[in-house]
mmCIF file of C-alpha atoms in Angstrom:
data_model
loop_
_atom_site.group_PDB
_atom_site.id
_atom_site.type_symbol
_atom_site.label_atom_id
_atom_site.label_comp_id
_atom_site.label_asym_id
_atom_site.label_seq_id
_atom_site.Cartn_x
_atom_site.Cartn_y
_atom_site.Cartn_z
ATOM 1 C CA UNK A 5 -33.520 -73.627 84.431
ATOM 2 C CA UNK A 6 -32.258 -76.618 86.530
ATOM 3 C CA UNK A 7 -31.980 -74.027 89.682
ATOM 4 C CA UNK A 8 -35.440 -72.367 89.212
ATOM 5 C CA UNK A 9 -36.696 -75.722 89.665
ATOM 6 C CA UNK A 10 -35.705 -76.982 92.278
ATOM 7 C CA UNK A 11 -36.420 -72.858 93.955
ATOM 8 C CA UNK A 12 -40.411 -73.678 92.756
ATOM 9 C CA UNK A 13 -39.812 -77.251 94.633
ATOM 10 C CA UNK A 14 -38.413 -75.418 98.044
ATOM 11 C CA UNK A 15 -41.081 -72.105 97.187
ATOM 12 C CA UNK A 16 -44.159 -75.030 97.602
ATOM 13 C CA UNK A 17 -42.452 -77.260 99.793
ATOM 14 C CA UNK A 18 -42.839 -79.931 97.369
ATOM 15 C CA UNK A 19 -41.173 -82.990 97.330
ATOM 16 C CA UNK A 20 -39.748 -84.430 94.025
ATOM 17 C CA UNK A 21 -42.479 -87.045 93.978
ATOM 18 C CA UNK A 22 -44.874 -83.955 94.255
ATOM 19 C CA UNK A 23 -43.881 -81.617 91.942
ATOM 20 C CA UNK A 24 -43.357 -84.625 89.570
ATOM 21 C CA UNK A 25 -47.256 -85.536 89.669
ATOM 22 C CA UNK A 26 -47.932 -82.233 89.142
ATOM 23 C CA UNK A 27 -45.396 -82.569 86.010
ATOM 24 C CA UNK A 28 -46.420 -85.880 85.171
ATOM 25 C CA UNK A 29 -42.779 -86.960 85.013
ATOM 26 C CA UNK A 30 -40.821 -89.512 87.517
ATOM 27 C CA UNK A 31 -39.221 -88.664 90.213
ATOM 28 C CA UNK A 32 -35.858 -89.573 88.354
ATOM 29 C CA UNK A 33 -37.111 -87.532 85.677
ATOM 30 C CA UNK A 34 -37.187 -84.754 87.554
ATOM 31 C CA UNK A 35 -34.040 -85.214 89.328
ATOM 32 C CA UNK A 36 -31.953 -85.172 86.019
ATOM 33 C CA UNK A 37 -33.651 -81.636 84.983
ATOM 34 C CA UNK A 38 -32.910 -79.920 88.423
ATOM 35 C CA UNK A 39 -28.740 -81.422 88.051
ATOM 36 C CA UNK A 40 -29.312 -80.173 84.447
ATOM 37 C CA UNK A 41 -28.636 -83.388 82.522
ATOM 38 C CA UNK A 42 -32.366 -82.960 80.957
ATOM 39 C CA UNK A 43 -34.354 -79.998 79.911
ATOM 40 C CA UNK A 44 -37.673 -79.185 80.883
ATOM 41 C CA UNK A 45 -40.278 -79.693 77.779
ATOM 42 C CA UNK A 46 -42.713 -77.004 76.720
ATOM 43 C CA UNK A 47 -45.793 -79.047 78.311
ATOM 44 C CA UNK A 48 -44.310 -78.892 81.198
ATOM 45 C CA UNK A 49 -43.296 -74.948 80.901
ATOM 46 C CA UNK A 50 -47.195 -74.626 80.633
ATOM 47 C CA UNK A 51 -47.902 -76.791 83.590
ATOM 48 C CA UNK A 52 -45.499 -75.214 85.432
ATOM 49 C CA UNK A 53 -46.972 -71.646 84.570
ATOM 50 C CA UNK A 54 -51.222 -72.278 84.836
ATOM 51 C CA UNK A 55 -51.241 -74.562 87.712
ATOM 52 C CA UNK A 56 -48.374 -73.077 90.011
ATOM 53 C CA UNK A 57 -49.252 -69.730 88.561
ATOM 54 C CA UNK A 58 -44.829 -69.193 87.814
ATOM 55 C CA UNK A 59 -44.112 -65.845 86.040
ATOM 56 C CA UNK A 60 -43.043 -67.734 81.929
ATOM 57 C CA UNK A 61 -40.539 -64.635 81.688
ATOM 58 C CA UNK A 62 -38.762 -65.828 85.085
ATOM 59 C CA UNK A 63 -39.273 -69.278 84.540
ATOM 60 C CA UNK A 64 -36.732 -68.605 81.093
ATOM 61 C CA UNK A 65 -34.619 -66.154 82.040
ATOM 62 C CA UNK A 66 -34.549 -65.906 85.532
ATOM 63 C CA UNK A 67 -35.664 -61.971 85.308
ATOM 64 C CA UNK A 68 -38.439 -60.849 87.585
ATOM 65 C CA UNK A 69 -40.567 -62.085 90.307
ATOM 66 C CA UNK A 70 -40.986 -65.992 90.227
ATOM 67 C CA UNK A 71 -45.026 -65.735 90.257
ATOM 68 C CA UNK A 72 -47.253 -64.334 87.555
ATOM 69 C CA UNK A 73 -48.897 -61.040 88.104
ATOM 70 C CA UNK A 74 -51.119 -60.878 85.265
ATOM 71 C CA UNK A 75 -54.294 -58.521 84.727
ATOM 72 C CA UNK A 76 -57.273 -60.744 84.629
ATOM 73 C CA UNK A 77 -55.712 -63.540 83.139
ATOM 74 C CA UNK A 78 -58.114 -66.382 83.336
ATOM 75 C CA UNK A 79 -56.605 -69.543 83.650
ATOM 76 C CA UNK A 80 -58.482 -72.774 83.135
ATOM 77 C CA UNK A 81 -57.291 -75.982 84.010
ATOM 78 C CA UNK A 82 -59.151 -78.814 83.184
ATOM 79 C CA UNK A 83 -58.913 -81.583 86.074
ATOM 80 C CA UNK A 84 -60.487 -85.485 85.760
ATOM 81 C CA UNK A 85 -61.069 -85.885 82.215
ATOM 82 C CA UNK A 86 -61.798 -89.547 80.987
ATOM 83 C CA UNK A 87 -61.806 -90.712 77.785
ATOM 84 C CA UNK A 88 -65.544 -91.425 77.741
ATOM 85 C CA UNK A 89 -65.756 -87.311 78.383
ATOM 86 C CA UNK A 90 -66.987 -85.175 75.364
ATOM 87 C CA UNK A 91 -66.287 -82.137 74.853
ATOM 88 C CA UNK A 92 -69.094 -79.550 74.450
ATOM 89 C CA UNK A 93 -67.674 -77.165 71.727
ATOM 90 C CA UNK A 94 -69.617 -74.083 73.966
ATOM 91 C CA UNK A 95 -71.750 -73.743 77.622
ATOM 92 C CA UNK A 96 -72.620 -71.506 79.618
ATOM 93 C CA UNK A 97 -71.912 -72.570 83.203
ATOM 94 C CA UNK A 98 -73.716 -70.818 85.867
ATOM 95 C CA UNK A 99 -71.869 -69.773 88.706
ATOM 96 C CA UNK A 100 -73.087 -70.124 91.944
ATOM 97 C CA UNK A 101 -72.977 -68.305 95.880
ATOM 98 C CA UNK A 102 -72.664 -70.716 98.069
ATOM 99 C CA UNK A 103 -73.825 -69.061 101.200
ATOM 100 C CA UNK A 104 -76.241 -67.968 99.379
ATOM 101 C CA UNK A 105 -77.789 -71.170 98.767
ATOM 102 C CA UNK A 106 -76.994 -72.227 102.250
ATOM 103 C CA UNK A 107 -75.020 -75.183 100.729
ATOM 104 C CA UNK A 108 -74.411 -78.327 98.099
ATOM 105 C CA UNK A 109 -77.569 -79.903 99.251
ATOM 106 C CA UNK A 110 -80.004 -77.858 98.492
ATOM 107 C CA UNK A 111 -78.077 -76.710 95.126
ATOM 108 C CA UNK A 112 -78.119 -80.284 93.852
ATOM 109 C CA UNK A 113 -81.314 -80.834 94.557
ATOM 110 C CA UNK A 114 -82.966 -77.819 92.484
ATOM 111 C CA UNK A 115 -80.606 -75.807 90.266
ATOM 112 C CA UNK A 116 -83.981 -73.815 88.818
ATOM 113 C CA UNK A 117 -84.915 -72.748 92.006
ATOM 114 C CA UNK A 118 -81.749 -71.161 92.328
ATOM 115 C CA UNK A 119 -80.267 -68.120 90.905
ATOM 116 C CA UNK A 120 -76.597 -68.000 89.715
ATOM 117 C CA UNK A 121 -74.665 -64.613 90.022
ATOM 118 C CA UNK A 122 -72.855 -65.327 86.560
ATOM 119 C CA UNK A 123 -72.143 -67.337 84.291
ATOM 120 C CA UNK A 124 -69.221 -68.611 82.562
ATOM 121 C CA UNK A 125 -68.656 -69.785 78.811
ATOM 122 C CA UNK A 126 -65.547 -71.991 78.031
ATOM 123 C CA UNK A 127 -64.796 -73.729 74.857
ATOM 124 C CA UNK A 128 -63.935 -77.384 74.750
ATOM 125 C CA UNK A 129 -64.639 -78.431 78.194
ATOM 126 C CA UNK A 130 -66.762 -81.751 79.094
ATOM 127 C CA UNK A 131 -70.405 -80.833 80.373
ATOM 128 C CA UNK A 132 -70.377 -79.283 83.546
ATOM 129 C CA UNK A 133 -73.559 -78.986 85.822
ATOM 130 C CA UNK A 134 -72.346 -75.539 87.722
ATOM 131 C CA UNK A 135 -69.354 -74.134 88.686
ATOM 132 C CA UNK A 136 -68.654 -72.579 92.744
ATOM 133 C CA UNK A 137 -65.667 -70.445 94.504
ATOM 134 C CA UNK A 138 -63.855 -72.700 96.972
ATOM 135 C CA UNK A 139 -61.524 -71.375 99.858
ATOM 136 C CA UNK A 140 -59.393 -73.208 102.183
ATOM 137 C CA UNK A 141 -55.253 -74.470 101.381
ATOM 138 C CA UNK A 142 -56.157 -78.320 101.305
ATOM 139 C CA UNK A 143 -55.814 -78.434 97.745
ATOM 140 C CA UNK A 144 -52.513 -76.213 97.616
ATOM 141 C CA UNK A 145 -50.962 -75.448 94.981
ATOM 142 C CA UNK A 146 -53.088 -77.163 92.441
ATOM 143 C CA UNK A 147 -55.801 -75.025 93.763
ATOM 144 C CA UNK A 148 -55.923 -71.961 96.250
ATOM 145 C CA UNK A 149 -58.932 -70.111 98.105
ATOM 146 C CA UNK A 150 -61.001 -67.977 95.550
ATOM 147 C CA UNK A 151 -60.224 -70.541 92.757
ATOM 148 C CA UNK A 152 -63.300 -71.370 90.804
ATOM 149 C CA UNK A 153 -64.326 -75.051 90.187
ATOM 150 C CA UNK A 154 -66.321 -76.199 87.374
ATOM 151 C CA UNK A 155 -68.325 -79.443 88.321
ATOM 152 C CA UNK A 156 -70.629 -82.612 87.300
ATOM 153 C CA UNK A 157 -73.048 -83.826 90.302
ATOM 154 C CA UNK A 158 -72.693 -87.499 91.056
ATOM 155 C CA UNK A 159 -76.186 -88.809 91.831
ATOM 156 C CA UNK A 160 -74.922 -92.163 92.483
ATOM 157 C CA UNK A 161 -72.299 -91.371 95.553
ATOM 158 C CA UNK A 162 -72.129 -94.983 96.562
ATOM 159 C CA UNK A 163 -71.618 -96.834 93.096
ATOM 160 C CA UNK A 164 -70.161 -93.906 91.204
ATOM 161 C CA UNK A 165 -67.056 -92.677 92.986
ATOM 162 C CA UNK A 166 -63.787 -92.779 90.838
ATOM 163 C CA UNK A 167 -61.528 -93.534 93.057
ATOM 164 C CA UNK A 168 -58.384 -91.530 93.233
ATOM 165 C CA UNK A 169 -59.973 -88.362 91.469
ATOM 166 C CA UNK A 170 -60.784 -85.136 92.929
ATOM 167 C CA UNK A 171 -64.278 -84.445 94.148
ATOM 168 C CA UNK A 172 -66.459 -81.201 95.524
ATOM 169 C CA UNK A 173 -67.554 -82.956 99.002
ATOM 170 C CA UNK A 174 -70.266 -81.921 101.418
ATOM 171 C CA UNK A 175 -69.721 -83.593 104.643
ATOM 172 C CA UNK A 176 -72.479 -83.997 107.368
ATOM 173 C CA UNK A 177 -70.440 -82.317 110.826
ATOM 174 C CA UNK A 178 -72.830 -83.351 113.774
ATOM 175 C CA UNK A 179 -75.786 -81.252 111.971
ATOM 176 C CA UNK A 180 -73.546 -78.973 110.272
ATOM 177 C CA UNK A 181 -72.525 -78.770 106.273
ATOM 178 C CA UNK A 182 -68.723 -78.799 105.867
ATOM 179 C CA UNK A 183 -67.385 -78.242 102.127
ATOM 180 C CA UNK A 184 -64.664 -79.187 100.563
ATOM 181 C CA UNK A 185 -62.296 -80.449 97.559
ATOM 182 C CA UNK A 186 -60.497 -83.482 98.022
ATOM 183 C CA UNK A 187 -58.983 -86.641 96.281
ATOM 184 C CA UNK A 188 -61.022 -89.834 97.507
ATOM 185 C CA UNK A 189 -59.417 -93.221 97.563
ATOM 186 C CA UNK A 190 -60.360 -96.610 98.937
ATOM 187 C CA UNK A 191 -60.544 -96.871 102.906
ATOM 188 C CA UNK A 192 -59.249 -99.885 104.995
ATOM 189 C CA UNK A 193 -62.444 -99.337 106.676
ATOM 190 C CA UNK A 194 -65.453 -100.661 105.941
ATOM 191 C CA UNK A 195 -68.082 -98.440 104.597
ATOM 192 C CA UNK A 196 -65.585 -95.461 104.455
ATOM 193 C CA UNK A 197 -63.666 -93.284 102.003
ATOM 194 C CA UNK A 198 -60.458 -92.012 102.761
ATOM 195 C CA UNK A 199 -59.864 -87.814 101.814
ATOM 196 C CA UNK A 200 -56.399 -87.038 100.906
ATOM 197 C CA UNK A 201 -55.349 -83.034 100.197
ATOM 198 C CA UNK A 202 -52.606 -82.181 97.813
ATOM 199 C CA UNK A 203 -51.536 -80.287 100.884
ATOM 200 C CA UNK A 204 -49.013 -82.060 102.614
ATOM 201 C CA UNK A 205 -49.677 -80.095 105.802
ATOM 202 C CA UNK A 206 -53.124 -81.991 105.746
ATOM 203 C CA UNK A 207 -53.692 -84.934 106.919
ATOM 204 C CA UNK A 208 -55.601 -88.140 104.807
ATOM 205 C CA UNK A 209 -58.861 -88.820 106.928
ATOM 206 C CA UNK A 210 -61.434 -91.886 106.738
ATOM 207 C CA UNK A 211 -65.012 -91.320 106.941
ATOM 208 C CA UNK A 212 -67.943 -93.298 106.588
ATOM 209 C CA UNK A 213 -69.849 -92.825 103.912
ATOM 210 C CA UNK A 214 -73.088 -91.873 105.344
ATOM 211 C CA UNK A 215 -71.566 -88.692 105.853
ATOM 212 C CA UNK A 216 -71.048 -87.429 102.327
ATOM 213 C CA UNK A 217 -74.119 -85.761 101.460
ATOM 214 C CA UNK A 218 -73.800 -84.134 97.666
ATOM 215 C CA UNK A 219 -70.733 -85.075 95.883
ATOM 216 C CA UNK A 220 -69.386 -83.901 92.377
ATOM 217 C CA UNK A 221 -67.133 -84.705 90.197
ATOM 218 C CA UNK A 222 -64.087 -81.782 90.036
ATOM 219 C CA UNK A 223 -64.044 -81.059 85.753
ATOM 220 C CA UNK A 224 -61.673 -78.039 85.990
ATOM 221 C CA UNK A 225 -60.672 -74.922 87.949
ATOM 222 C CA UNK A 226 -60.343 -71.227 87.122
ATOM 223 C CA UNK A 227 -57.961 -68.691 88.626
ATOM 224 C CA UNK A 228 -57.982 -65.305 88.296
ATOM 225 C CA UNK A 229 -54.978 -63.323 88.677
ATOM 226 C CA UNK A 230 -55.154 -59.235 88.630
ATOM 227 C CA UNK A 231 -53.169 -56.690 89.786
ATOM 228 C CA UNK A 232 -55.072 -54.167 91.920
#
């Protein structure tokens, strides 16, 4: 187990700080289960396996390819949940195009106008205003292109940012809409938020504020895995 690891660490080119956010372990933690002097627990079996998408049957014995090749498996990870969430027991989440809609903007500011091409129903999630597929590595490996994220629209984008969470973004680029997922957090500079990707191959990058036009709040993400 302690090998296989450490081979997911070196297969993501993830530090041990990395993987162990992921985890929600220490970086000591981490370092005692890949020199085998500490096991890794079942929560983190599951972590491993929905958000890294690692084959369970390799992950235990070793046997087979490391990354899961199910049939339509959907896997549902729910992302930013505070306590003052609450669960809605059932919803149906429509699912929009974006290029169809030509954008955030104009999706935020009349979901009835638009039409979604599906909708999704998930159990035991907190409300969600609309769900979209991203694409783009930034967020790699917590989420890949053709993931689906489930959102709630923040109205509020100057007062209402959590900082440190993970955030659907539409950025104004010189007259053009740019969209994205990425982790906000405070900015040295005034009147800016800094956007940091899970992606270490990304660099963090200040901008001002005036920029963001829509901005959600990232409640979970879907990936579908199938074998064609």
């Amino acid at each position: 187990m302690e090998s296989r690891l450490r081979q997911i660490r070196k297969e993501f080119n993830m530090t041990q700080d990395q993987l162990g956010e992921i985890l929600g372990v220490k970086k000591s933690t981490l370092s005692m289960i890949e020199t085998g002097k500490s096991s890794l627990s079942k929560r983190n079996k599951q972590i491993l396996i929905q958000k890294l998408n690692i084959n369970p049957n390799w992950l235990d014995s070793g046997e087979g390819e490391m990354h899961y090749n199910g049939v339509m498996r959907d896997m549902v990870v729910p992302l930013n949940k505070h306590r003052t969430d609450r669960n809605v027991s059932i919803q149906r989440i429509p699912l929009y195009n974006i290029e169809g809609t030509a954008g955030l903007v104009p999706l935020f500011l009349d979901h009835n106008y638009l039409t979604p091409i599906d909708y999704i129903q998930i159990p035991n999630l907190p409300k969600c205003d609309g769900a979209i597929y991203i694409g783009g590595d930034s967020m790699y490996p917590l989420l890949k292109s053709g993931d689906i994220v489930l959102y709630k629209q923040t109205n509020d984008i100057v007062n209402n940012i959590f900082w440190g969470e993970m955030y659907l973004i539409s950025i104004d680029l010189d007259g053009e809409e740019y969209i994205t997922v990425k982790y906000i957090q405070k900015s040295e500079l005034p009147n800016h938020v800094k956007l940091v990707s899970q992606n270490s191959h990304h660099a963090d990058k200040d901008i001002p504020l005036s920029r963001i036009k829509a901005l959600a709040f990232v409640k979970a993400s879907i990936r579908i895995n199938s074998t064609r």
